[in-house]
Short mmCIF file of C-alpha atoms in Angstrom, two decimals:
data_model
loop_
_atom_site.label_atom_id
_atom_site.label_comp_id
_atom_site.label_asym_id
_atom_site.label_seq_id
_atom_site.Cartn_x
_atom_site.Cartn_y
_atom_site.Cartn_z
CA MET D 17 -6.21 142.29 -92.49
CA ARG D 18 -7.82 139.08 -92.52
CA GLY D 19 -9.91 137.23 -95.47
CA GLY D 20 -11.05 133.80 -97.13
CA ILE D 21 -12.06 132.13 -99.88
CA ALA D 22 -15.47 132.97 -101.01
CA GLY D 23 -17.94 129.89 -101.41
CA ILE D 24 -18.67 131.39 -104.88
CA GLU D 25 -15.60 129.84 -106.58
CA LEU D 26 -16.01 126.50 -104.72
CA ASP D 27 -19.60 126.23 -105.37
CA ARG D 28 -19.72 127.02 -108.96
CA GLU D 29 -20.25 123.95 -111.35
CA GLY D 30 -17.83 124.02 -114.28
CA PRO D 31 -15.33 126.76 -115.06
CA SER D 32 -15.35 129.97 -112.94
CA TYR D 33 -14.52 133.13 -114.77
CA THR D 34 -13.05 136.28 -112.80
CA PHE D 35 -15.69 138.34 -114.58
CA ASP D 36 -18.75 136.14 -113.21
CA THR D 37 -17.27 136.13 -109.49
CA LEU D 38 -16.62 139.72 -109.63
CA THR D 39 -19.97 140.32 -110.90
CA GLU D 40 -21.48 138.44 -108.06
CA LEU D 41 -19.32 140.09 -105.49
CA ARG D 42 -20.66 143.34 -106.84
CA ARG D 43 -24.15 142.49 -105.45
CA MET D 44 -22.57 142.67 -101.97
CA PRO D 45 -23.03 145.56 -99.70
CA SER D 46 -19.14 146.18 -99.43
CA SER D 47 -16.46 147.30 -101.59
CA PHE D 48 -13.25 144.90 -102.41
CA PHE D 49 -10.18 144.93 -104.27
CA PHE D 50 -9.16 141.86 -106.91
CA ILE D 51 -6.00 140.84 -105.75
CA ILE D 52 -3.59 139.06 -108.51
CA GLY D 53 0.01 138.44 -108.77
CA VAL D 54 1.68 140.28 -111.76
CA ASP D 55 2.29 136.89 -113.51
CA ALA D 56 -1.37 136.11 -113.77
CA PHE D 57 -2.01 139.87 -114.81
CA ALA D 58 0.57 140.21 -117.34
CA GLU D 59 -1.89 137.72 -119.24
CA ILE D 60 -4.98 139.83 -118.58
CA ALA D 61 -5.58 140.80 -122.26
CA THR D 62 -6.13 136.80 -123.08
CA TRP D 63 -9.06 136.49 -120.04
CA SER D 64 -12.44 136.13 -120.84
CA ARG D 65 -14.54 139.42 -121.21
CA TYR D 66 -11.49 141.66 -121.48
CA PRO D 67 -11.27 144.62 -120.93
CA ALA D 68 -14.65 144.86 -119.41
CA VAL D 69 -13.69 142.82 -116.44
CA LEU D 70 -11.29 145.49 -115.29
CA ASP D 71 -14.47 147.96 -114.78
CA LEU D 72 -15.87 145.71 -111.99
CA ALA D 73 -13.16 146.09 -109.29
CA HIS D 74 -9.50 147.81 -108.28
CA PHE D 75 -6.94 145.22 -109.22
CA VAL D 76 -4.16 144.90 -106.75
CA VAL D 77 -1.11 143.35 -108.66
CA VAL D 78 1.20 142.13 -106.64
CA SER D 79 5.02 141.24 -107.46
CA ARG D 80 5.77 137.55 -107.21
CA PRO D 81 8.71 135.03 -106.80
CA GLY D 82 10.29 135.57 -110.19
CA PHE D 83 8.27 138.20 -111.57
CA THR D 84 8.81 142.03 -110.92
CA LEU D 85 6.36 144.86 -111.45
CA ASP D 86 8.98 146.83 -113.87
CA SER D 87 7.98 145.19 -117.04
CA LEU D 88 4.03 145.52 -116.32
CA GLN D 89 3.58 148.58 -118.27
CA HIS D 90 5.59 147.26 -121.10
CA ARG D 91 3.54 143.78 -121.72
CA VAL D 92 0.05 145.86 -121.31
CA PRO D 93 0.54 149.29 -122.63
CA ASP D 94 -2.93 150.11 -123.04
CA LEU D 95 -3.80 150.00 -119.38
CA ALA D 96 -0.78 151.91 -118.22
CA ASP D 97 -2.86 155.13 -117.41
CA ARG D 98 -5.04 152.86 -115.22
CA MET D 99 -1.79 152.09 -112.99
CA THR D 100 -0.93 153.72 -109.83
CA THR D 101 1.01 152.97 -106.60
CA PRO D 102 -0.81 152.50 -103.02
CA ASP D 103 0.55 155.96 -102.09
CA ARG D 104 -0.79 157.65 -105.31
CA PHE D 105 -4.13 155.59 -105.19
CA ASP D 106 -7.33 157.79 -105.64
CA ASP D 107 -10.48 156.19 -105.09
CA SER D 108 -12.19 157.81 -108.14
CA ALA D 109 -15.26 156.37 -110.25
CA LYS D 110 -12.92 154.54 -112.77
CA THR D 111 -11.40 151.36 -111.62
CA ARG D 112 -7.56 151.41 -111.09
CA ILE D 113 -4.56 149.01 -111.20
CA ILE D 114 -2.57 149.41 -108.04
CA LEU D 115 0.87 148.05 -108.53
CA LEU D 116 2.05 146.50 -105.02
CA GLU D 117 5.92 145.46 -104.32
CA ALA D 118 5.46 142.88 -101.55
CA PRO D 119 6.91 139.24 -100.64
CA THR D 120 4.51 136.80 -101.70
CA PRO D 121 4.54 132.81 -101.30
CA ALA D 122 5.18 130.52 -104.28
CA ILE D 123 1.56 129.38 -104.42
CA SER D 124 -0.91 129.31 -107.24
CA SER D 125 -4.52 130.37 -107.08
CA THR D 126 -5.30 126.79 -108.57
CA GLU D 127 -3.70 125.29 -105.36
CA ILE D 128 -5.24 127.41 -102.84
CA ARG D 129 -8.57 126.20 -104.51
CA ARG D 130 -7.36 122.51 -104.68
CA ARG D 131 -6.97 123.12 -100.74
CA ALA D 132 -10.08 124.71 -100.21
CA ARG D 133 -12.14 122.05 -101.64
CA ALA D 134 -10.29 119.67 -99.55
CA GLY D 135 -11.36 121.07 -96.55
CA VAL D 136 -7.80 122.84 -95.48
CA SER D 137 -8.11 125.93 -93.62
CA SER D 138 -7.83 128.94 -96.01
CA THR D 139 -6.83 131.84 -93.67
CA ILE D 140 -5.08 134.97 -95.33
CA VAL D 141 -2.55 136.33 -93.47
CA THR D 142 -0.08 139.37 -94.03
CA GLY D 143 3.86 138.63 -93.68
CA ALA D 144 3.67 141.23 -90.87
CA GLU D 145 0.67 139.91 -88.76
CA ARG D 146 2.42 136.24 -89.19
CA LYS D 147 5.69 137.68 -87.69
CA ALA D 148 3.82 139.78 -84.95
CA ASN D 149 1.70 136.89 -83.98
CA ARG D 150 4.33 134.25 -84.22
CA LEU D 151 2.27 132.34 -86.91
CA PRO D 152 3.45 129.34 -88.61
CA THR D 153 4.65 129.65 -92.19
CA PRO D 154 2.42 127.38 -94.58
CA GLU D 155 5.21 124.88 -94.96
CA SER D 156 5.44 124.34 -91.25
CA SER D 157 1.78 124.16 -90.50
CA ARG D 158 -0.90 121.17 -90.52
CA SER D 159 -3.39 123.99 -91.21
CA SER D 160 -1.78 125.28 -94.12
CA THR D 161 -2.48 128.98 -93.50
CA LEU D 162 -2.39 130.38 -96.96
CA CYS D 163 -1.15 134.18 -97.84
CA VAL D 164 -2.87 135.31 -100.99
CA VAL D 165 -6.33 135.62 -102.22
CA ALA D 166 -7.69 133.75 -105.30
CA CYS D 167 -10.57 133.97 -107.54
CA GLY D 168 -11.57 132.74 -110.66
CA LEU D 169 -10.02 131.42 -114.09
CA PRO D 170 -9.13 134.30 -116.36
#
């Protein structure tokens, strides 16, 4: 799976809120999942236009260095009924919160956007693809291959 950073984020003047970005992405003729670290998602109740933002896409909440998925149901208990795992995911009419345990780099969406604005490559590559294709890690590459998806401010 490969992806990139949509120009929606970089071209917008002023603050870029997730709700606005997802609203714009929904106009495109393809489906998508919003990928976010568990550390950021734990603060979702403080986001602009919460809880409506959760109705705009399926959220994939990924474990992060120093943060686990285990405590998420206790941090946001009103969302527990929306939470599922990839093997139990049902693409029903209701948007879901998919909990994904996966190794992720210690990089923030703010840093990804900073690199993108600076013109640094923003290819998204999974760890399995990196190994299979013998790709360099972000730390050893001048192209700064990025391994996560970033979108908006809360």
